[in-house]
């Protein structure tokens, strides 16, 4: 890692053309917004966008740029929006699916590439994950090699490329388990059944196809980018905005927001794990700011003739860890004070139990309760809903539970060193110093943001909040009765008597306690009044309009 101070970020990007993939995703949108608002001299941003849902790339970008995330750009520097040029393409097609005209422009003009596109479906098929996360990287590298002006290529990976390890994980590339070229070749001739067999074997070590293909993709980058000015960037589990933008803003149920939704709707009430381990949550604005500065640093290295391939972790488990239990306490307290407007079961938050038992409970909900409710609904003329819903919930549980199953400390020494090399004004403008995060304030904002921008609750209505609180109490009462009924049925099976009331009460209340009680400690959290005020200020006093469909 170079010890030289670097010039200011704006000057390093001045006049440059950037080619960005994944620009319509959660992180990509925040990166674009930050470039437009904080890097005034950047030249142009070519953003690769797939046509989707009958919309052209231009229409998708228009929908994205009209959302609340870009409020401050429209207010402070509206002309900057003209720097974004959406180009139609697809990372599953050679030359990224660019038209001949767009390909010519991208190749001739681009000096910075930021590759963020990937499938974030952890349970995707191995064939699809290889196509997007491995072959997509291969196609991007081929394009980079044809760019005469290229001075920085940032490959966005993930901290979880090394899930097979435990303890402290260094900012370096570890030996891989297989040859990336053979994986790519195999995808071409293997049947789905053969790939499924590999998936089953691989998942024991790498959890899912996402982590595995990201792991192999880094090796491909290592081998293919020897002569390219490359940097590998590894974020941890990404959550809503911390301080650079609208507090708590997010646009998709991914990672932590999907987990919080499971707690809030009562559908994933427990995540059995060692609650003393840290959970590596990182705000999306930290990821965006650090990725931009890392890319600027790569430009600086290129100017100095440095051909190294540095790796950066962007997470919190090393410098400012939050233990899982603290996250549980904050989330449980929040959902008690500020429950969601819609939920299936009373909100519950905890780490009690055993993974196999929880999986069995989810399977029972899907195959027994879900089917029964759908049959009852069918008699009333309603479409099937519950079995499919519980199936999705079970998928969320099985996808997330591995990420709290081990102790990982993702060392972030390079993050600290990079901050020390930055100009003082850039340290403030592109703040990614995770040591400053107050977890009580941040988790509160993250959850308020989920309510506001994802579940679309009316955050300004005290009346609806009171209705939600009363609804929770009603659900809790119903669940007590349901568990007492279950206790009675079990007592009948055990004793053969329909009047073993004492045993029924003991069993019923024991089940209810296990499932719902005593799993978190009430702690201080942020207030809704404070969040409303800060959100209103960050929104530039504009009404909430986050319903864009990109």
Coordinates of C-alpha atoms in Angstrom, one line a residue:
X1 CA 0.0 0.0 0.0
X2 CA 1.5 3.3 -1.1
X3 CA 2.3 5.8 1.7
X4 CA 2.1 8.8 -0.6
X5 CA -0.6 11.5 -0.1
X6 CA -3.0 11.6 -3.0
X7 CA -4.4 14.7 -4.8
X8 CA -8.0 15.7 -4.3
X9 CA -10.6 13.4 -5.7
X10 CA -12.2 15.9 -8.0
X11 CA -8.9 16.7 -9.8
X12 CA -8.2 13.0 -10.3
X13 CA -11.5 12.6 -12.0
X14 CA -11.5 15.9 -13.8
X15 CA -12.5 15.6 -17.5
X16 CA -12.7 11.8 -17.3
X17 CA -15.3 9.5 -18.8
X18 CA -16.4 6.7 -16.5
X19 CA -18.0 3.4 -17.6
X20 CA -20.2 2.0 -14.8
X21 CA -22.0 -1.3 -14.7
X22 CA -24.7 -2.1 -12.1
X23 CA -25.8 1.6 -12.1
X24 CA -29.5 0.8 -11.7
X25 CA -28.7 -1.3 -8.5
X26 CA -28.8 -0.1 -4.9
X27 CA -25.1 0.7 -4.7
X28 CA -24.8 1.9 -8.3
X29 CA -27.5 4.5 -7.8
X30 CA -25.7 6.0 -4.8
X31 CA -22.4 6.0 -6.6
X32 CA -23.9 7.9 -9.5
X33 CA -25.6 10.4 -7.2
X34 CA -22.4 11.0 -5.3
X35 CA -20.4 11.6 -8.5
X36 CA -22.9 14.2 -9.7
X37 CA -23.1 16.0 -6.4
X38 CA -19.5 15.9 -5.1
X39 CA -17.3 15.5 -8.2
X40 CA -18.2 18.6 -10.3
X41 CA -15.4 18.2 -12.8
X42 CA -16.1 14.6 -13.8
X43 CA -16.6 14.4 -17.5
X44 CA -19.2 11.8 -18.4
X45 CA -20.7 8.7 -16.9
X46 CA -21.7 5.9 -19.3
X47 CA -24.1 3.7 -17.3
X48 CA -24.8 0.2 -18.6
X49 CA -28.5 -0.4 -18.3
X50 CA -30.6 -3.4 -19.4
X51 CA -34.0 -2.8 -20.9
X52 CA -36.6 -4.1 -18.4
X53 CA -40.3 -4.3 -18.0
X54 CA -40.9 -2.7 -21.4
X55 CA -38.8 0.4 -20.6
X56 CA -35.7 1.6 -22.5
X57 CA -32.5 2.4 -20.7
X58 CA -33.2 6.1 -21.0
X59 CA -36.7 5.6 -19.5
X60 CA -35.2 3.5 -16.7
X61 CA -32.6 6.2 -15.9
X62 CA -35.3 8.9 -16.0
X63 CA -37.3 7.0 -13.4
X64 CA -34.2 6.5 -11.2
X65 CA -33.1 10.1 -11.4
X66 CA -36.6 11.4 -10.5
X67 CA -36.5 9.5 -7.2
X68 CA -35.8 11.1 -3.8
X69 CA -32.2 9.9 -3.8
X70 CA -31.4 12.6 -6.5
X71 CA -33.3 15.4 -4.7
X72 CA -30.1 17.3 -3.7
X73 CA -28.6 16.9 -7.2
X74 CA -31.8 18.4 -8.8
X75 CA -31.7 21.2 -6.2
X76 CA -28.0 22.0 -6.1
X77 CA -26.6 21.0 -9.6
X78 CA -29.4 20.0 -11.9
X79 CA -27.2 20.3 -15.0
X80 CA -25.0 17.5 -13.7
X81 CA -27.7 15.0 -14.5
X82 CA -26.8 15.6 -18.2
X83 CA -23.5 13.9 -17.6
X84 CA -25.1 10.5 -17.2
X85 CA -25.5 8.7 -20.5
X86 CA -27.5 5.4 -20.1
X87 CA -26.3 2.9 -22.7
X88 CA -28.3 -0.2 -23.5
X89 CA -26.4 -3.4 -22.7
X90 CA -26.2 -6.7 -20.8
X91 CA -23.2 -8.3 -19.1
X92 CA -24.3 -11.7 -20.3
X93 CA -23.5 -10.7 -23.9
X94 CA -20.1 -10.2 -25.5
X95 CA -19.0 -6.6 -25.7
X96 CA -21.6 -6.1 -22.9
X97 CA -24.3 -6.1 -25.5
X98 CA -23.4 -2.5 -26.6
X99 CA -24.4 -1.3 -30.0
X100 CA -21.6 -0.7 -32.5
X101 CA -21.9 3.1 -32.0
X102 CA -22.0 2.9 -28.2
X103 CA -19.2 0.4 -28.1
X104 CA -17.0 2.7 -30.2
X105 CA -17.7 5.7 -27.9
X106 CA -17.1 3.7 -24.7
X107 CA -13.9 2.2 -25.9
X108 CA -12.4 5.5 -27.2
X109 CA -13.5 7.7 -24.3
X110 CA -13.4 5.7 -21.1
X111 CA -10.5 6.0 -18.7
X112 CA -12.2 4.7 -15.6
X113 CA -14.2 1.4 -15.3
X114 CA -16.2 0.6 -12.2
X115 CA -17.7 -2.9 -12.5
X116 CA -20.6 -3.3 -10.0
X117 CA -23.0 -5.5 -11.9
X118 CA -23.7 -9.0 -10.5
X119 CA -26.5 -11.2 -9.5
X120 CA -27.3 -10.6 -5.8
X121 CA -29.6 -13.6 -5.7
X122 CA -27.7 -15.9 -3.3
X123 CA -29.8 -18.9 -4.2
X124 CA -29.5 -18.4 -8.0
X125 CA -28.6 -21.4 -10.1
X126 CA -24.9 -22.1 -10.6
X127 CA -25.3 -21.7 -14.3
X128 CA -26.8 -18.2 -14.0
X129 CA -24.3 -17.2 -11.3
X130 CA -21.4 -18.2 -13.5
X131 CA -22.9 -16.3 -16.4
X132 CA -23.3 -13.1 -14.5
X133 CA -20.6 -13.1 -11.8
X134 CA -17.8 -14.9 -13.6
X135 CA -18.3 -14.7 -17.3
X136 CA -19.6 -11.1 -16.9
X137 CA -16.3 -10.2 -15.3
X138 CA -14.5 -11.9 -18.1
X139 CA -16.4 -9.9 -20.7
X140 CA -15.7 -6.7 -18.7
X141 CA -11.9 -7.4 -18.6
X142 CA -11.9 -8.1 -22.4
X143 CA -13.5 -4.7 -22.9
X144 CA -11.0 -3.0 -20.6
X145 CA -8.1 -4.4 -22.6
X146 CA -9.4 -2.6 -25.6
X147 CA -9.6 0.8 -23.9
X148 CA -6.5 2.8 -24.9
X149 CA -7.1 5.5 -22.2
X150 CA -7.9 3.1 -19.3
X151 CA -6.2 4.2 -16.1
X152 CA -8.4 2.6 -13.4
X153 CA -10.5 -0.6 -13.3
X154 CA -12.3 -1.1 -10.0
X155 CA -13.7 -4.6 -9.6
X156 CA -16.5 -4.7 -6.9
X157 CA -16.3 -8.0 -5.1
X158 CA -17.5 -8.8 -1.6
X159 CA -15.9 -9.6 1.8
X160 CA -17.6 -12.9 1.7
X161 CA -15.4 -14.4 -1.0
X162 CA -13.6 -15.9 1.9
X163 CA -16.5 -17.4 3.9
X164 CA -14.6 -20.7 4.0
X165 CA -12.2 -19.1 6.5
X166 CA -12.8 -17.9 10.0
X167 CA -11.3 -15.3 12.3
X168 CA -9.3 -12.4 10.8
X169 CA -9.4 -12.1 7.0
X170 CA -6.7 -10.0 5.5
X171 CA -7.0 -7.6 2.6
X172 CA -5.4 -10.0 0.1
X173 CA -6.3 -12.7 -2.3
X174 CA -6.2 -16.2 -0.9
X175 CA -5.6 -19.4 -2.9
X176 CA -8.7 -20.4 -4.8
X177 CA -10.3 -23.9 -4.8
X178 CA -10.7 -24.2 -8.5
X179 CA -9.5 -22.8 -11.9
X180 CA -11.8 -20.0 -13.1
X181 CA -11.2 -21.1 -16.8
X182 CA -12.3 -24.6 -16.0
X183 CA -15.5 -23.3 -14.3
X184 CA -16.3 -21.2 -17.3
X185 CA -15.6 -24.1 -19.7
X186 CA -17.7 -26.5 -17.5
X187 CA -20.7 -24.2 -17.6
X188 CA -20.8 -24.7 -21.3
X189 CA -21.0 -28.4 -21.5
X190 CA -22.3 -29.6 -18.1
X191 CA -26.0 -30.5 -17.7
X192 CA -28.2 -28.8 -15.1
X193 CA -28.1 -32.0 -13.1
X194 CA -24.3 -32.0 -13.0
X195 CA -24.1 -28.3 -12.0
X196 CA -26.6 -29.0 -9.3
X197 CA -24.3 -31.7 -7.9
X198 CA -21.4 -29.2 -7.9
X199 CA -23.7 -26.7 -6.2
X200 CA -24.6 -29.1 -3.4
X201 CA -20.9 -29.9 -2.8
X202 CA -19.7 -26.3 -3.1
X203 CA -22.4 -24.9 -0.7
X204 CA -21.0 -26.8 2.2
X205 CA -17.9 -24.5 2.0
X206 CA -19.1 -21.3 0.3
X207 CA -22.8 -21.3 1.4
X208 CA -24.2 -20.3 -2.0
X209 CA -23.5 -19.7 -5.7
X210 CA -23.0 -16.0 -5.1
X211 CA -20.1 -16.4 -2.7
X212 CA -18.6 -19.1 -4.8
X213 CA -18.7 -17.4 -8.1
X214 CA -17.5 -14.1 -6.6
X215 CA -14.6 -16.0 -5.1
X216 CA -13.6 -17.6 -8.4
X217 CA -14.1 -14.2 -10.2
X218 CA -11.4 -12.6 -8.0
X219 CA -8.9 -15.3 -9.2
X220 CA -9.9 -14.5 -12.8
X221 CA -9.2 -10.8 -12.2
X222 CA -5.8 -11.7 -10.6
X223 CA -4.8 -13.7 -13.6
X224 CA -6.2 -11.5 -16.4
X225 CA -5.5 -8.0 -15.1
X226 CA -1.8 -8.2 -14.6
X227 CA -1.3 -5.5 -17.2
X228 CA -4.5 -3.5 -16.2
X229 CA -4.6 -0.8 -13.5
X230 CA -6.8 -2.8 -11.2
X231 CA -8.2 -2.5 -7.7
X232 CA -10.4 -5.0 -5.9
X233 CA -13.1 -3.6 -3.6
X234 CA -14.9 -5.8 -1.1
X235 CA -17.9 -4.4 0.8
X236 CA -19.6 -6.3 3.6
X237 CA -23.4 -6.6 4.2
X238 CA -24.8 -3.3 2.8
X239 CA -27.6 -1.4 4.5
X240 CA -29.3 2.1 4.2
X241 CA -27.7 5.5 4.1
X242 CA -25.8 6.7 7.2
X243 CA -25.1 10.4 6.9
X244 CA -24.4 11.3 3.3
X245 CA -27.9 11.7 1.9
X246 CA -31.3 10.8 3.2
X247 CA -30.9 8.9 6.5
X248 CA -31.9 5.2 6.1
X249 CA -32.7 5.4 2.4
X250 CA -32.7 2.1 0.5
X251 CA -34.5 0.9 -2.6
X252 CA -34.5 -2.9 -2.3
X253 CA -35.0 -5.6 0.3
X254 CA -31.5 -7.0 0.3
X255 CA -29.2 -8.1 3.0
X256 CA -30.0 -6.4 6.3
X257 CA -33.3 -4.9 5.1
X258 CA -34.6 -8.4 4.2
X259 CA -33.5 -9.6 7.6
X260 CA -35.2 -6.7 9.4
X261 CA -38.4 -7.3 7.3
X262 CA -38.4 -10.9 8.5
X263 CA -38.2 -9.7 12.1
X264 CA -40.8 -6.9 11.6
X265 CA -43.4 -9.1 9.9
X266 CA -42.8 -12.0 12.4
X267 CA -42.1 -14.3 9.5
X268 CA -38.4 -14.9 10.4
X269 CA -38.5 -14.3 14.2
X270 CA -35.3 -16.0 15.2
X271 CA -31.8 -16.4 13.6
X272 CA -30.0 -19.0 15.8
X273 CA -26.3 -18.0 16.1
X274 CA -23.6 -17.0 18.6
X275 CA -24.9 -13.5 19.4
X276 CA -21.5 -12.4 20.7
X277 CA -20.1 -12.4 17.2
X278 CA -20.0 -9.2 15.2
X279 CA -22.3 -8.7 12.2
X280 CA -20.5 -6.8 9.5
X281 CA -23.0 -4.1 8.5
X282 CA -21.8 -1.2 6.3
X283 CA -23.9 1.8 5.2
X284 CA -24.4 2.2 1.5
X285 CA -23.0 5.8 1.5
X286 CA -19.8 4.4 3.1
X287 CA -19.6 1.9 0.3
X288 CA -20.2 4.5 -2.3
X289 CA -17.8 7.1 -0.9
X290 CA -15.0 4.6 -0.4
X291 CA -15.4 3.0 -3.8
X292 CA -15.1 6.4 -5.4
X293 CA -12.0 7.3 -3.4
X294 CA -10.5 3.9 -4.0
X295 CA -10.9 4.4 -7.7
X296 CA -9.4 7.8 -7.4
X297 CA -6.5 6.2 -5.5
X298 CA -6.1 3.7 -8.4
X299 CA -5.8 6.7 -10.8
X300 CA -3.1 8.1 -8.5
X301 CA -1.2 4.9 -8.5
X302 CA -1.3 4.7 -12.3
X303 CA 0.1 8.2 -12.5
X304 CA 2.9 7.1 -10.3
X305 CA 3.6 4.1 -12.4
X306 CA 2.5 1.7 -9.7
X307 CA 1.3 -1.6 -11.3
X308 CA 0.1 -3.3 -8.0
X309 CA -3.4 -4.7 -7.5
X310 CA -4.5 -3.5 -4.0
X311 CA -7.5 -5.0 -2.2
X312 CA -9.7 -3.0 0.1
X313 CA -12.3 -4.3 2.6
X314 CA -15.2 -2.0 3.3
X315 CA -16.8 -3.1 6.5
X316 CA -17.1 -2.6 10.2
X317 CA -16.1 -5.8 12.0
X318 CA -12.5 -4.7 12.4
X319 CA -12.7 -1.0 13.2
X320 CA -16.1 -0.6 14.8
X321 CA -17.8 -4.0 15.4
X322 CA -21.5 -4.3 16.4
X323 CA -22.3 -7.6 18.1
X324 CA -25.3 -9.5 16.8
X325 CA -26.9 -9.2 20.2
X326 CA -26.7 -5.4 20.1
X327 CA -28.3 -5.5 16.7
X328 CA -31.0 -7.8 18.0
X329 CA -31.6 -5.5 21.1
X330 CA -31.9 -2.4 18.9
X331 CA -34.1 -4.0 16.3
X332 CA -36.4 -5.7 18.9
X333 CA -36.8 -2.4 20.8
X334 CA -37.5 -0.5 17.6
X335 CA -40.1 -2.9 16.3
X336 CA -41.8 -2.8 19.7
X337 CA -42.0 1.0 19.6
X338 CA -42.5 1.5 15.9
X339 CA -44.0 -1.7 14.4
X340 CA -44.7 -2.0 10.7
X341 CA -48.2 -1.2 9.5
X342 CA -48.5 -4.7 7.9
X343 CA -47.2 -8.0 9.4
X344 CA -48.2 -11.6 9.4
X345 CA -47.3 -12.5 12.9
X346 CA -46.4 -10.3 15.8
X347 CA -42.9 -8.9 15.4
X348 CA -40.3 -11.0 17.2
X349 CA -36.5 -10.6 17.2
X350 CA -34.0 -13.1 18.6
X351 CA -31.2 -15.6 18.2
X352 CA -32.7 -18.4 20.3
X353 CA -32.8 -22.0 19.1
X354 CA -31.0 -24.2 16.6
X355 CA -30.8 -23.8 12.8
X356 CA -32.2 -27.2 12.0
X357 CA -35.2 -26.7 14.4
X358 CA -35.9 -23.3 12.8
X359 CA -35.7 -24.7 9.3
X360 CA -38.2 -27.4 10.4
X361 CA -40.5 -24.8 11.8
X362 CA -40.3 -22.8 8.5
X363 CA -41.0 -26.0 6.5
X364 CA -44.0 -26.7 8.7
X365 CA -45.4 -23.2 8.1
X366 CA -44.9 -23.7 4.3
X367 CA -46.2 -27.2 3.9
X368 CA -48.8 -27.5 6.6
X369 CA -50.0 -24.0 7.7
X370 CA -49.6 -22.5 4.2
X371 CA -51.4 -25.2 2.4
X372 CA -54.2 -25.3 5.0
X373 CA -54.7 -21.5 4.7
X374 CA -54.7 -21.7 0.9
X375 CA -57.3 -24.4 0.9
X376 CA -59.5 -22.4 3.3
X377 CA -58.9 -19.4 1.1
X378 CA -59.8 -21.4 -2.0
X379 CA -63.2 -22.2 -0.5
X380 CA -63.8 -18.5 -0.1
X381 CA -62.8 -17.8 -3.7
X382 CA -59.3 -16.4 -2.9
X383 CA -56.1 -17.1 -4.9
X384 CA -53.3 -19.2 -3.3
X385 CA -51.0 -17.0 -1.3
X386 CA -49.8 -18.5 2.0
X387 CA -47.7 -21.5 0.8
X388 CA -45.8 -19.4 -1.7
X389 CA -45.3 -16.7 0.9
X390 CA -43.9 -19.0 3.5
X391 CA -41.7 -20.6 0.8
X392 CA -40.1 -17.2 0.1
X393 CA -39.7 -16.6 3.9
X394 CA -38.0 -19.9 4.2
X395 CA -35.6 -19.0 1.4
X396 CA -34.8 -15.7 3.1
X397 CA -34.0 -17.6 6.3
X398 CA -31.8 -20.2 4.6
X399 CA -29.9 -17.6 2.6
X400 CA -29.2 -15.3 5.6
X401 CA -28.5 -17.8 8.4
X402 CA -25.0 -18.8 7.1
X403 CA -23.8 -15.2 7.3
X404 CA -24.2 -15.3 11.1
X405 CA -22.8 -18.8 11.5
X406 CA -19.1 -18.0 11.9
X407 CA -16.8 -15.4 13.3
X408 CA -15.2 -13.2 10.7
X409 CA -13.1 -10.1 11.2
X410 CA -12.5 -8.4 7.9
X411 CA -9.3 -6.4 8.5
X412 CA -9.6 -2.8 7.2
X413 CA -6.1 -1.5 7.6
X414 CA -6.1 -0.2 4.1
X415 CA -9.2 1.8 4.8
X416 CA -7.4 3.6 7.6
X417 CA -4.3 4.1 5.5
X418 CA -6.4 5.5 2.6
X419 CA -8.1 8.0 4.9
X420 CA -4.7 9.2 6.1
X421 CA -3.6 9.8 2.4
X422 CA -6.7 11.8 1.5
X423 CA -6.8 15.6 1.4
X424 CA -8.6 17.0 4.5
X425 CA -11.6 18.4 2.6
X426 CA -12.1 15.0 0.9
X427 CA -12.1 13.2 4.3
X428 CA -15.2 15.2 5.1
X429 CA -16.7 15.2 1.6
X430 CA -16.3 11.5 1.1
X431 CA -16.6 10.3 4.7
X432 CA -16.3 6.5 5.0
X433 CA -14.6 6.4 8.4
X434 CA -16.7 3.7 10.0
X435 CA -15.1 4.4 13.4
X436 CA -17.5 7.4 13.6
X437 CA -20.7 5.3 13.4
X438 CA -22.9 5.4 16.4
X439 CA -24.8 2.1 16.1
X440 CA -27.8 3.1 18.2
X441 CA -28.4 6.1 15.9
X442 CA -27.6 4.3 12.7
X443 CA -29.7 1.1 13.3
X444 CA -32.6 3.4 14.2
X445 CA -32.2 5.3 11.0
X446 CA -31.8 2.1 9.0
X447 CA -35.1 0.8 10.4
X448 CA -36.9 4.1 10.0
X449 CA -35.7 4.1 6.4
X450 CA -37.0 0.6 5.8
X451 CA -40.4 1.7 7.0
X452 CA -40.4 4.8 4.9
X453 CA -38.8 3.8 1.6
X454 CA -39.3 0.0 1.4
X455 CA -42.5 -0.9 3.2
X456 CA -43.9 2.5 2.3
X457 CA -45.4 3.1 5.8
X458 CA -46.7 6.6 6.5
X459 CA -43.9 7.7 8.7
X460 CA -45.5 11.1 9.4
X461 CA -48.8 9.6 10.8
X462 CA -49.0 9.2 14.6
X463 CA -52.5 7.8 14.1
X464 CA -51.3 4.9 11.9
X465 CA -48.5 4.2 14.3
X466 CA -51.0 3.8 17.2
X467 CA -53.1 1.5 15.0
X468 CA -50.0 -0.6 14.3
X469 CA -49.2 -0.9 18.0
X470 CA -52.8 -2.0 18.8
X471 CA -52.6 -4.5 16.0
X472 CA -49.4 -6.0 17.5
X473 CA -51.2 -6.5 20.8
X474 CA -54.1 -8.2 19.1
X475 CA -51.8 -10.5 17.2
X476 CA -49.9 -11.4 20.4
X477 CA -53.2 -12.3 22.1
X478 CA -54.3 -14.5 19.2
X479 CA -50.9 -16.2 19.2
X480 CA -51.1 -16.9 22.9
X481 CA -54.5 -18.5 22.4
X482 CA -53.2 -20.5 19.4
X483 CA -50.2 -21.8 21.5
X484 CA -52.5 -22.7 24.4
X485 CA -54.7 -24.7 21.9
X486 CA -51.6 -26.4 20.6
X487 CA -50.6 -27.2 24.2
X488 CA -54.0 -28.7 24.8
X489 CA -53.7 -30.9 21.7
X490 CA -50.3 -32.1 22.8
X491 CA -51.5 -32.8 26.3
X492 CA -54.3 -34.9 24.8
X493 CA -51.7 -36.9 22.8
X494 CA -49.5 -37.3 25.9
X495 CA -52.1 -38.3 28.5
X496 CA -55.0 -39.5 26.4
X497 CA -57.2 -37.2 28.4
X498 CA -59.2 -34.2 27.2
X499 CA -59.0 -32.5 30.6
X500 CA -55.3 -32.3 31.4
X501 CA -55.6 -28.5 31.7
X502 CA -52.5 -28.0 33.9
X503 CA -50.2 -29.8 31.5
X504 CA -51.9 -28.0 28.6
X505 CA -51.2 -24.6 30.2
X506 CA -47.6 -25.5 30.9
X507 CA -47.0 -26.7 27.4
X508 CA -48.8 -23.8 25.7
X509 CA -47.1 -21.1 27.7
X510 CA -43.7 -22.8 27.3
X511 CA -44.1 -22.9 23.5
X512 CA -45.2 -19.2 23.5
X513 CA -42.3 -18.2 25.6
X514 CA -39.8 -20.1 23.5
X515 CA -41.2 -18.6 20.3
X516 CA -41.7 -15.0 21.4
X517 CA -40.4 -13.9 24.8
X518 CA -37.2 -12.8 26.4
X519 CA -35.0 -12.7 23.3
X520 CA -33.9 -9.1 23.4
X521 CA -33.3 -6.4 26.0
X522 CA -35.1 -3.0 25.8
X523 CA -32.5 -0.3 25.0
X524 CA -32.4 3.3 23.9
X525 CA -33.2 4.0 20.3
X526 CA -33.7 7.0 18.1
X527 CA -37.1 8.8 18.2
X528 CA -39.4 9.2 15.3
X529 CA -39.7 12.9 15.9
X530 CA -35.9 13.3 15.4
X531 CA -36.0 11.1 12.3
X532 CA -38.8 13.0 10.7
X533 CA -37.0 16.3 11.2
X534 CA -33.7 15.1 9.8
X535 CA -35.4 13.2 6.9
X536 CA -37.4 16.3 6.0
X537 CA -34.2 18.4 5.9
X538 CA -32.3 15.8 3.8
X539 CA -35.3 15.5 1.4
X540 CA -34.9 19.3 0.8
X541 CA -38.5 19.7 2.2
X542 CA -39.9 17.8 -0.8
X543 CA -42.7 15.2 -0.3
X544 CA -41.7 11.5 -0.3
X545 CA -41.8 10.2 -3.9
X546 CA -39.9 6.9 -3.9
X547 CA -42.2 4.9 -6.0
X548 CA -40.1 5.0 -9.2
X549 CA -39.9 1.7 -11.0
X550 CA -36.6 1.4 -12.8

